PDB file of C-alpha atoms in Angstrom:
ATOM      1  CA  UNK A 253       0.098   0.019   0.056  1.00  0.00           C
ATOM      2  CA  UNK A 254       1.358   3.451  -0.659  1.00  0.00           C
ATOM      3  CA  UNK A 255       2.138   5.841   2.388  1.00  0.00           C
ATOM      4  CA  UNK A 256      -0.923   7.991   0.967  1.00  0.00           C
ATOM      5  CA  UNK A 257      -3.461   5.737  -0.082  1.00  0.00           C
ATOM      6  CA  UNK A 258      -6.333   7.177  -2.346  1.00  0.00           C
ATOM      7  CA  UNK A 259      -8.593   6.345  -5.183  1.00  0.00           C
ATOM      8  CA  UNK A 260      -5.986   4.192  -7.025  1.00  0.00           C
ATOM      9  CA  UNK A 261      -5.202   2.320  -3.776  1.00  0.00           C
ATOM     10  CA  UNK A 262      -9.175   1.441  -3.559  1.00  0.00           C
ATOM     11  CA  UNK A 263      -9.054   0.781  -7.262  1.00  0.00           C
ATOM     12  CA  UNK A 264      -6.268  -1.994  -6.941  1.00  0.00           C
ATOM     13  CA  UNK A 265      -8.235  -3.408  -4.011  1.00  0.00           C
ATOM     14  CA  UNK A 266     -11.366  -3.724  -5.882  1.00  0.00           C
ATOM     15  CA  UNK A 267      -9.898  -5.384  -8.719  1.00  0.00           C
ATOM     16  CA  UNK A 268      -8.232  -8.033  -6.327  1.00  0.00           C
ATOM     17  CA  UNK A 269     -11.638  -8.593  -5.085  1.00  0.00           C
ATOM     18  CA  UNK A 270     -13.135  -9.096  -8.304  1.00  0.00           C
ATOM     19  CA  UNK A 271     -10.095 -11.600  -9.301  1.00  0.00           C
ATOM     20  CA  UNK A 272     -11.291 -13.853  -6.070  1.00  0.00           C
ATOM     21  CA  UNK A 273     -15.159 -13.892  -7.100  1.00  0.00           C
ATOM     22  CA  UNK A 274     -16.982 -16.629  -8.653  1.00  0.00           C
ATOM     23  CA  UNK A 275     -19.488 -14.114 -10.219  1.00  0.00           C
ATOM     24  CA  UNK A 276     -16.544 -12.407 -11.986  1.00  0.00           C
ATOM     25  CA  UNK A 277     -15.834 -15.147 -14.147  1.00  0.00           C
ATOM     26  CA  UNK A 278     -19.217 -16.069 -14.366  1.00  0.00           C
ATOM     27  CA  UNK A 279     -20.251 -12.807 -16.152  1.00  0.00           C
ATOM     28  CA  UNK A 280     -16.673 -12.826 -18.366  1.00  0.00           C
ATOM     29  CA  UNK A 281     -17.043 -16.617 -19.106  1.00  0.00           C
ATOM     30  CA  UNK A 282     -20.429 -15.862 -20.467  1.00  0.00           C
ATOM     31  CA  UNK A 283     -19.238 -12.997 -22.754  1.00  0.00           C
ATOM     32  CA  UNK A 284     -16.544 -15.300 -24.145  1.00  0.00           C
ATOM     33  CA  UNK A 285     -18.783 -18.634 -24.531  1.00  0.00           C
ATOM     34  CA  UNK A 286     -21.745 -16.874 -26.283  1.00  0.00           C
ATOM     35  CA  UNK A 287     -19.663 -16.001 -29.632  1.00  0.00           C
ATOM     36  CA  UNK A 288     -18.337 -19.571 -29.450  1.00  0.00           C
ATOM     37  CA  UNK A 289     -21.830 -21.112 -29.237  1.00  0.00           C
ATOM     38  CA  UNK A 290     -23.329 -18.814 -31.664  1.00  0.00           C
ATOM     39  CA  UNK A 291     -20.306 -19.279 -34.209  1.00  0.00           C
ATOM     40  CA  UNK A 292     -20.607 -22.768 -33.712  1.00  0.00           C
ATOM     41  CA  UNK A 293     -24.469 -23.353 -33.919  1.00  0.00           C
ATOM     42  CA  UNK A 294     -24.713 -21.179 -37.074  1.00  0.00           C
ATOM     43  CA  UNK A 295     -21.722 -23.130 -38.896  1.00  0.00           C
ATOM     44  CA  UNK A 296     -23.504 -26.580 -38.158  1.00  0.00           C
ATOM     45  CA  UNK A 297     -27.024 -25.640 -39.141  1.00  0.00           C
ATOM     46  CA  UNK A 298     -26.152 -23.095 -41.769  1.00  0.00           C
ATOM     47  CA  UNK A 299     -28.074 -20.025 -42.432  1.00  0.00           C
ATOM     48  CA  UNK A 300     -28.475 -17.030 -40.067  1.00  0.00           C
ATOM     49  CA  UNK A 301     -30.738 -14.797 -38.370  1.00  0.00           C
ATOM     50  CA  UNK A 302     -31.545 -12.862 -41.606  1.00  0.00           C
ATOM     51  CA  UNK A 303     -34.189 -10.747 -40.154  1.00  0.00           C
ATOM     52  CA  UNK A 304     -31.324  -8.672 -38.070  1.00  0.00           C
ATOM     53  CA  UNK A 305     -28.929  -6.383 -39.549  1.00  0.00           C
ATOM     54  CA  UNK A 306     -25.906  -8.178 -40.564  1.00  0.00           C
ATOM     55  CA  UNK A 307     -27.491 -11.589 -40.112  1.00  0.00           C
ATOM     56  CA  UNK A 308     -27.271 -12.619 -43.653  1.00  0.00           C
ATOM     57  CA  UNK A 309     -23.356 -12.056 -44.075  1.00  0.00           C
ATOM     58  CA  UNK A 310     -22.312 -13.983 -41.255  1.00  0.00           C
ATOM     59  CA  UNK A 311     -21.462 -16.916 -43.460  1.00  0.00           C
ATOM     60  CA  UNK A 312     -19.447 -14.406 -45.992  1.00  0.00           C
ATOM     61  CA  UNK A 313     -17.190 -12.547 -43.194  1.00  0.00           C
ATOM     62  CA  UNK A 314     -16.171 -12.981 -39.366  1.00  0.00           C
ATOM     63  CA  UNK A 315     -16.812  -9.350 -38.822  1.00  0.00           C
ATOM     64  CA  UNK A 316     -20.751  -9.944 -39.326  1.00  0.00           C
ATOM     65  CA  UNK A 317     -20.256 -11.938 -36.112  1.00  0.00           C
ATOM     66  CA  UNK A 318     -19.657  -9.408 -33.047  1.00  0.00           C
ATOM     67  CA  UNK A 319     -22.210  -6.764 -34.827  1.00  0.00           C
ATOM     68  CA  UNK A 320     -25.119  -9.325 -34.782  1.00  0.00           C
ATOM     69  CA  UNK A 321     -24.038 -10.336 -31.200  1.00  0.00           C
ATOM     70  CA  UNK A 322     -24.189  -6.771 -30.062  1.00  0.00           C
ATOM     71  CA  UNK A 323     -27.704  -6.635 -31.466  1.00  0.00           C
ATOM     72  CA  UNK A 324     -28.673  -9.656 -29.447  1.00  0.00           C
ATOM     73  CA  UNK A 325     -26.572  -8.991 -26.295  1.00  0.00           C
ATOM     74  CA  UNK A 326     -28.281  -5.633 -25.609  1.00  0.00           C
ATOM     75  CA  UNK A 327     -31.625  -7.444 -24.544  1.00  0.00           C
ATOM     76  CA  UNK A 328     -30.341  -8.994 -21.568  1.00  0.00           C
ATOM     77  CA  UNK A 329     -26.793 -10.640 -21.818  1.00  0.00           C
ATOM     78  CA  UNK A 330     -24.571  -7.321 -21.417  1.00  0.00           C
ATOM     79  CA  UNK A 331     -26.642  -5.532 -19.072  1.00  0.00           C
ATOM     80  CA  UNK A 332     -26.909  -8.656 -16.932  1.00  0.00           C
ATOM     81  CA  UNK A 333     -23.361  -8.920 -16.923  1.00  0.00           C
ATOM     82  CA  UNK A 334     -22.579  -5.467 -16.207  1.00  0.00           C
ATOM     83  CA  UNK A 335     -25.039  -5.427 -13.351  1.00  0.00           C
ATOM     84  CA  UNK A 336     -23.414  -8.580 -11.606  1.00  0.00           C
ATOM     85  CA  UNK A 337     -20.551  -6.608 -10.550  1.00  0.00           C
ATOM     86  CA  UNK A 338     -22.146  -2.881 -10.494  1.00  0.00           C
ATOM     87  CA  UNK A 339     -25.342  -4.192  -8.370  1.00  0.00           C
ATOM     88  CA  UNK A 340     -22.810  -5.929  -6.111  1.00  0.00           C
ATOM     89  CA  UNK A 341     -19.535  -3.694  -5.588  1.00  0.00           C
ATOM     90  CA  UNK A 342     -21.296  -1.669  -2.631  1.00  0.00           C
ATOM     91  CA  UNK A 343     -23.888  -4.002  -1.333  1.00  0.00           C
ATOM     92  CA  UNK A 344     -21.678  -6.892  -0.680  1.00  0.00           C
ATOM     93  CA  UNK A 345     -20.064  -4.718   1.724  1.00  0.00           C
ATOM     94  CA  UNK A 346     -23.142  -4.390   3.617  1.00  0.00           C
ATOM     95  CA  UNK A 347     -23.988  -7.987   3.216  1.00  0.00           C
ATOM     96  CA  UNK A 348     -20.233  -9.236   4.688  1.00  0.00           C
ATOM     97  CA  UNK A 349     -20.425  -6.081   7.302  1.00  0.00           C
ATOM     98  CA  UNK A 350     -17.128  -4.701   6.111  1.00  0.00           C
ATOM     99  CA  UNK A 351     -18.328  -1.446   4.917  1.00  0.00           C
ATOM    100  CA  UNK A 352     -17.684  -0.276   8.334  1.00  0.00           C
ATOM    101  CA  UNK A 353     -14.252  -1.252   8.454  1.00  0.00           C
ATOM    102  CA  UNK A 354     -13.474   0.281   4.799  1.00  0.00           C
ATOM    103  CA  UNK A 355     -15.037   3.566   5.738  1.00  0.00           C
ATOM    104  CA  UNK A 356     -12.762   3.814   8.953  1.00  0.00           C
ATOM    105  CA  UNK A 357      -9.518   3.390   7.119  1.00  0.00           C
ATOM    106  CA  UNK A 358      -7.136   6.425   6.100  1.00  0.00           C
ATOM    107  CA  UNK A 359      -9.564   7.236   3.186  1.00  0.00           C
ATOM    108  CA  UNK A 360     -12.182   9.678   2.123  1.00  0.00           C
ATOM    109  CA  UNK A 361     -15.647   8.270   1.447  1.00  0.00           C
ATOM    110  CA  UNK A 362     -15.612   9.851  -1.973  1.00  0.00           C
ATOM    111  CA  UNK A 363     -12.369   7.973  -2.600  1.00  0.00           C
ATOM    112  CA  UNK A 364     -13.496   4.826  -1.797  1.00  0.00           C
ATOM    113  CA  UNK A 365     -16.901   5.065  -4.066  1.00  0.00           C
ATOM    114  CA  UNK A 366     -14.716   6.723  -6.576  1.00  0.00           C
ATOM    115  CA  UNK A 367     -12.387   3.244  -6.529  1.00  0.00           C
ATOM    116  CA  UNK A 368     -15.452   1.103  -6.453  1.00  0.00           C
ATOM    117  CA  UNK A 369     -16.985   3.131  -9.581  1.00  0.00           C
ATOM    118  CA  UNK A 370     -13.750   2.886 -11.806  1.00  0.00           C
ATOM    119  CA  UNK A 371     -13.706  -1.165 -10.966  1.00  0.00           C
ATOM    120  CA  UNK A 372     -17.157  -1.557 -11.987  1.00  0.00           C
ATOM    121  CA  UNK A 373     -16.504   0.449 -15.378  1.00  0.00           C
ATOM    122  CA  UNK A 374     -13.381  -1.950 -15.525  1.00  0.00           C
ATOM    123  CA  UNK A 375     -15.107  -4.843 -15.588  1.00  0.00           C
ATOM    124  CA  UNK A 376     -17.929  -3.739 -17.949  1.00  0.00           C
ATOM    125  CA  UNK A 377     -15.332  -2.731 -20.411  1.00  0.00           C
ATOM    126  CA  UNK A 378     -13.695  -5.980 -20.100  1.00  0.00           C
ATOM    127  CA  UNK A 379     -16.952  -8.039 -20.728  1.00  0.00           C
ATOM    128  CA  UNK A 380     -17.410  -5.909 -24.003  1.00  0.00           C
ATOM    129  CA  UNK A 381     -13.493  -6.227 -24.785  1.00  0.00           C
ATOM    130  CA  UNK A 382     -13.798  -9.963 -24.531  1.00  0.00           C
ATOM    131  CA  UNK A 383     -16.661 -10.660 -26.295  1.00  0.00           C
ATOM    132  CA  UNK A 384     -15.610  -8.614 -29.237  1.00  0.00           C
ATOM    133  CA  UNK A 385     -12.517 -10.563 -29.650  1.00  0.00           C
ATOM    134  CA  UNK A 386     -13.591 -13.727 -29.146  1.00  0.00           C
ATOM    135  CA  UNK A 387     -16.344 -12.885 -31.857  1.00  0.00           C
ATOM    136  CA  UNK A 388     -14.103 -11.593 -34.182  1.00  0.00           C
ATOM    137  CA  UNK A 389     -11.619 -14.524 -34.113  1.00  0.00           C
ATOM    138  CA  UNK A 390     -14.193 -16.962 -34.064  1.00  0.00           C
ATOM    139  CA  UNK A 391     -16.109 -15.430 -36.555  1.00  0.00           C
ATOM    140  CA  UNK A 392     -13.073 -15.080 -39.334  1.00  0.00           C
ATOM    141  CA  UNK A 393     -12.005 -18.575 -38.553  1.00  0.00           C
ATOM    142  CA  UNK A 394     -15.542 -19.877 -39.280  1.00  0.00           C
ATOM    143  CA  UNK A 395     -16.219 -17.372 -41.986  1.00  0.00           C
ATOM    144  CA  UNK A 396     -13.083 -15.810 -43.286  1.00  0.00           C
ATOM    145  CA  UNK A 397     -11.793 -11.951 -42.776  1.00  0.00           C
ATOM    146  CA  UNK A 398     -13.620 -10.464 -45.586  1.00  0.00           C
ATOM    147  CA  UNK A 399     -15.257  -7.620 -46.692  1.00  0.00           C
ATOM    148  CA  UNK A 400     -18.517  -6.633 -45.339  1.00  0.00           C
ATOM    149  CA  UNK A 401     -21.500  -4.873 -46.732  1.00  0.00           C
ATOM    150  CA  UNK A 402     -22.711  -1.675 -44.962  1.00  0.00           C
ATOM    151  CA  UNK A 403     -26.304  -0.982 -44.118  1.00  0.00           C
ATOM    152  CA  UNK A 404     -25.887   1.471 -46.886  1.00  0.00           C
ATOM    153  CA  UNK A 405     -25.370  -1.290 -49.544  1.00  0.00           C
ATOM    154  CA  UNK A 406     -21.829  -0.507 -49.835  1.00  0.00           C
ATOM    155  CA  UNK A 407     -18.826  -3.118 -49.599  1.00  0.00           C
ATOM    156  CA  UNK A 408     -16.449  -2.049 -47.067  1.00  0.00           C
ATOM    157  CA  UNK A 409     -12.911  -3.470 -47.133  1.00  0.00           C
ATOM    158  CA  UNK A 410     -12.103  -6.406 -44.334  1.00  0.00           C
ATOM    159  CA  UNK A 411      -9.463  -3.791 -42.772  1.00  0.00           C
ATOM    160  CA  UNK A 412     -11.564  -0.933 -42.492  1.00  0.00           C
ATOM    161  CA  UNK A 413     -14.611  -2.989 -41.530  1.00  0.00           C
ATOM    162  CA  UNK A 414     -12.354  -4.006 -38.574  1.00  0.00           C
ATOM    163  CA  UNK A 415     -11.841  -1.023 -37.949  1.00  0.00           C
ATOM    164  CA  UNK A 416     -15.838   0.013 -37.486  1.00  0.00           C
ATOM    165  CA  UNK A 417     -16.258  -2.955 -35.727  1.00  0.00           C
ATOM    166  CA  UNK A 418     -13.930  -1.803 -33.120  1.00  0.00           C
ATOM    167  CA  UNK A 419     -15.200   1.910 -33.128  1.00  0.00           C
ATOM    168  CA  UNK A 420     -18.769   0.108 -33.036  1.00  0.00           C
ATOM    169  CA  UNK A 421     -17.542  -1.838 -29.458  1.00  0.00           C
ATOM    170  CA  UNK A 422     -16.250   1.612 -28.029  1.00  0.00           C
ATOM    171  CA  UNK A 423     -19.693   3.094 -28.638  1.00  0.00           C
ATOM    172  CA  UNK A 424     -21.471   0.130 -27.577  1.00  0.00           C
ATOM    173  CA  UNK A 425     -19.861   0.927 -24.335  1.00  0.00           C
ATOM    174  CA  UNK A 426     -21.771   4.268 -23.778  1.00  0.00           C
ATOM    175  CA  UNK A 427     -24.942   2.956 -22.929  1.00  0.00           C
ATOM    176  CA  UNK A 428     -23.330  -0.047 -20.755  1.00  0.00           C
ATOM    177  CA  UNK A 429     -21.623   2.531 -18.591  1.00  0.00           C
ATOM    178  CA  UNK A 430     -24.920   4.347 -17.808  1.00  0.00           C
ATOM    179  CA  UNK A 431     -26.350   0.810 -17.107  1.00  0.00           C
ATOM    180  CA  UNK A 432     -23.427   0.454 -14.583  1.00  0.00           C
ATOM    181  CA  UNK A 433     -24.404   3.784 -13.040  1.00  0.00           C
ATOM    182  CA  UNK A 434     -27.660   2.679 -12.487  1.00  0.00           C
ATOM    183  CA  UNK A 435     -26.657  -0.694 -10.974  1.00  0.00           C
ATOM    184  CA  UNK A 436     -24.045   1.321  -8.464  1.00  0.00           C
ATOM    185  CA  UNK A 437     -26.760   3.259  -7.485  1.00  0.00           C
ATOM    186  CA  UNK A 438     -29.189   0.365  -6.598  1.00  0.00           C
ATOM    187  CA  UNK A 439     -26.280  -1.245  -4.828  1.00  0.00           C
ATOM    188  CA  UNK A 440     -25.749   1.818  -2.710  1.00  0.00           C
ATOM    189  CA  UNK A 441     -29.355   2.391  -1.672  1.00  0.00           C
ATOM    190  CA  UNK A 442     -30.527  -1.114  -1.504  1.00  0.00           C
ATOM    191  CA  UNK A 443     -27.869  -2.615   0.336  1.00  0.00           C
ATOM    192  CA  UNK A 444     -28.592  -5.768  -0.957  1.00  0.00           C
ATOM    193  CA  UNK A 445     -26.812  -7.329  -3.841  1.00  0.00           C
ATOM    194  CA  UNK A 446     -29.561  -9.607  -5.124  1.00  0.00           C
ATOM    195  CA  UNK A 447     -32.213  -6.562  -5.053  1.00  0.00           C
ATOM    196  CA  UNK A 448     -29.516  -4.340  -7.135  1.00  0.00           C
ATOM    197  CA  UNK A 449     -28.330  -6.878  -9.617  1.00  0.00           C
ATOM    198  CA  UNK A 450     -32.059  -7.916 -10.522  1.00  0.00           C
ATOM    199  CA  UNK A 451     -33.211  -4.522 -10.227  1.00  0.00           C
ATOM    200  CA  UNK A 452     -30.776  -3.272 -12.742  1.00  0.00           C
ATOM    201  CA  UNK A 453     -31.515  -6.073 -15.058  1.00  0.00           C
ATOM    202  CA  UNK A 454     -35.390  -5.305 -14.926  1.00  0.00           C
ATOM    203  CA  UNK A 455     -34.857  -1.796 -15.671  1.00  0.00           C
ATOM    204  CA  UNK A 456     -33.049  -2.235 -18.744  1.00  0.00           C
ATOM    205  CA  UNK A 457     -35.522  -4.703 -19.825  1.00  0.00           C
ATOM    206  CA  UNK A 458     -38.963  -2.151 -18.806  1.00  0.00           C
ATOM    207  CA  UNK A 459     -37.269   0.277 -21.060  1.00  0.00           C
ATOM    208  CA  UNK A 460     -36.927  -2.051 -23.905  1.00  0.00           C
ATOM    209  CA  UNK A 461     -40.553  -3.088 -23.419  1.00  0.00           C
ATOM    210  CA  UNK A 462     -41.555   0.774 -23.306  1.00  0.00           C
ATOM    211  CA  UNK A 463     -39.716   1.132 -26.680  1.00  0.00           C
ATOM    212  CA  UNK A 464     -42.002  -1.381 -28.298  1.00  0.00           C
ATOM    213  CA  UNK A 465     -45.403  -0.551 -26.623  1.00  0.00           C
ATOM    214  CA  UNK A 466     -48.064   0.564 -29.087  1.00  0.00           C
ATOM    215  CA  UNK A 467     -48.441   4.648 -28.663  1.00  0.00           C
ATOM    216  CA  UNK A 468     -44.987   5.406 -26.878  1.00  0.00           C
ATOM    217  CA  UNK A 469     -43.195   5.384 -30.201  1.00  0.00           C
ATOM    218  CA  UNK A 470     -42.347   9.039 -29.339  1.00  0.00           C
ATOM    219  CA  UNK A 471     -40.036   8.092 -26.457  1.00  0.00           C
ATOM    220  CA  UNK A 472     -38.104   5.465 -28.303  1.00  0.00           C
ATOM    221  CA  UNK A 473     -35.106   7.873 -29.203  1.00  0.00           C
ATOM    222  CA  UNK A 474     -35.083   8.836 -25.456  1.00  0.00           C
ATOM    223  CA  UNK A 475     -35.153   5.252 -23.973  1.00  0.00           C
ATOM    224  CA  UNK A 476     -31.787   3.903 -22.787  1.00  0.00           C
ATOM    225  CA  UNK A 477     -32.072   0.651 -24.441  1.00  0.00           C
ATOM    226  CA  UNK A 478     -32.513   2.446 -27.864  1.00  0.00           C
ATOM    227  CA  UNK A 479     -28.730   3.676 -27.568  1.00  0.00           C
ATOM    228  CA  UNK A 480     -27.414   0.354 -27.748  1.00  0.00           C
ATOM    229  CA  UNK A 481     -28.219   0.456 -31.595  1.00  0.00           C
ATOM    230  CA  UNK A 482     -26.146   3.372 -31.817  1.00  0.00           C
ATOM    231  CA  UNK A 483     -23.133   2.102 -33.216  1.00  0.00           C
ATOM    232  CA  UNK A 484     -24.865   0.939 -36.524  1.00  0.00           C
ATOM    233  CA  UNK A 485     -24.505   5.006 -37.336  1.00  0.00           C
ATOM    234  CA  UNK A 486     -20.457   3.690 -37.888  1.00  0.00           C
ATOM    235  CA  UNK A 487     -21.609   1.028 -40.421  1.00  0.00           C
ATOM    236  CA  UNK A 488     -23.406   3.690 -42.892  1.00  0.00           C
ATOM    237  CA  UNK A 489     -21.520   5.406 -45.559  1.00  0.00           C
ATOM    238  CA  UNK A 490     -20.887   7.982 -45.147  1.00  0.00           C
ATOM    239  CA  UNK A 491     -20.934   7.399 -41.351  1.00  0.00           C
ATOM    240  CA  UNK A 492     -23.881   8.648 -39.638  1.00  0.00           C
ATOM    241  CA  UNK A 493     -22.896  10.531 -36.537  1.00  0.00           C
ATOM    242  CA  UNK A 494     -26.546  11.631 -35.252  1.00  0.00           C
ATOM    243  CA  UNK A 495     -27.322   8.440 -33.485  1.00  0.00           C
ATOM    244  CA  UNK A 496     -24.035   8.385 -31.884  1.00  0.00           C
ATOM    245  CA  UNK A 497     -24.022  11.612 -30.525  1.00  0.00           C
ATOM    246  CA  UNK A 498     -27.606  11.138 -29.349  1.00  0.00           C
ATOM    247  CA  UNK A 499     -26.696   8.101 -27.450  1.00  0.00           C
ATOM    248  CA  UNK A 500     -23.928  10.200 -25.706  1.00  0.00           C
ATOM    249  CA  UNK A 501     -26.129  12.751 -24.348  1.00  0.00           C
ATOM    250  CA  UNK A 502     -29.324  10.375 -23.522  1.00  0.00           C
ATOM    251  CA  UNK A 503     -26.992   8.387 -21.768  1.00  0.00           C
ATOM    252  CA  UNK A 504     -25.694  11.160 -19.823  1.00  0.00           C
ATOM    253  CA  UNK A 505     -29.388  11.642 -18.472  1.00  0.00           C
ATOM    254  CA  UNK A 506     -29.285   8.390 -17.135  1.00  0.00           C
ATOM    255  CA  UNK A 507     -26.084   8.037 -15.897  1.00  0.00           C
ATOM    256  CA  UNK A 508     -25.033  11.363 -14.173  1.00  0.00           C
ATOM    257  CA  UNK A 509     -28.201  11.406 -11.827  1.00  0.00           C
ATOM    258  CA  UNK A 510     -27.621   7.955 -10.829  1.00  0.00           C
ATOM    259  CA  UNK A 511     -23.985   8.299 -10.087  1.00  0.00           C
ATOM    260  CA  UNK A 512     -24.568  11.540  -7.948  1.00  0.00           C
ATOM    261  CA  UNK A 513     -27.075  10.073  -6.332  1.00  0.00           C
ATOM    262  CA  UNK A 514     -25.259   6.996  -5.478  1.00  0.00           C
ATOM    263  CA  UNK A 515     -22.399   9.179  -4.583  1.00  0.00           C
ATOM    264  CA  UNK A 516     -24.361  11.426  -2.227  1.00  0.00           C
ATOM    265  CA  UNK A 517     -26.016   8.340  -0.544  1.00  0.00           C
ATOM    266  CA  UNK A 518     -22.719   6.834   0.011  1.00  0.00           C
ATOM    267  CA  UNK A 519     -21.150   9.759   1.848  1.00  0.00           C
ATOM    268  CA  UNK A 520     -24.171  10.009   3.860  1.00  0.00           C
ATOM    269  CA  UNK A 521     -24.299   6.431   4.917  1.00  0.00           C
ATOM    270  CA  UNK A 522     -24.741   5.748   8.650  1.00  0.00           C
ATOM    271  CA  UNK A 523     -22.307   2.772   9.354  1.00  0.00           C
ATOM    272  CA  UNK A 524     -22.519   3.776  13.207  1.00  0.00           C
ATOM    273  CA  UNK A 525     -24.596   0.612  13.870  1.00  0.00           C
ATOM    274  CA  UNK A 526     -22.017  -1.997  11.847  1.00  0.00           C
TER     275      UNK A 526
END
């Protein structure tokens, strides 16, 4: 430990904790396994999910695989993987009775919360990165490193297609981080890991339900769930920045109030009773 522990110290503590928890490997393992299962199943059966963007191209180029998985993963997989850690990282201290011990160390509460927040974000980034890398590798092995057809109908070379896939993964992190902020809020205020994890997933699913309900179509551009599709702007020629920019500010409307609320609740936490 450094002579003057701070946010970086807490961040390292939290990463060490994550490495020792089964749920960490459960989430990351799912992120790695799903692409392999998907590629294996579609290779054995032939055909593909032709009713979704890029689904018809999964046997033409491996670059289509991570894009199709981004579409499916937004429904429950990535929100659940994110919630597994974000919903637990504060509440588990309450469950284990260790929060009082942590807060009596030579650290400010804000430093403790910031370290935990960074660790939760790191986990979410790792899950997306692992899923993307495995999907690209598995897809290229099965279908080759070939050009891909954009949503505008133009053919994009394989190297540029790979760059666009990487950029799409980065944009996909915007709503994922917002989901993590909601998970941190629920983890802080509920003091219960199960309630926070389930609550975060339900929050994501309810927003998706609102997006498909008749008569509520006007709300769809402002729903957090809609922002999971913003990466498709990179797969148009020329690049459509409008959904990407919208995702940035719409997700901020969800993430900032949630993280500020969680921060204030953590600062005001009464741990005198243990």
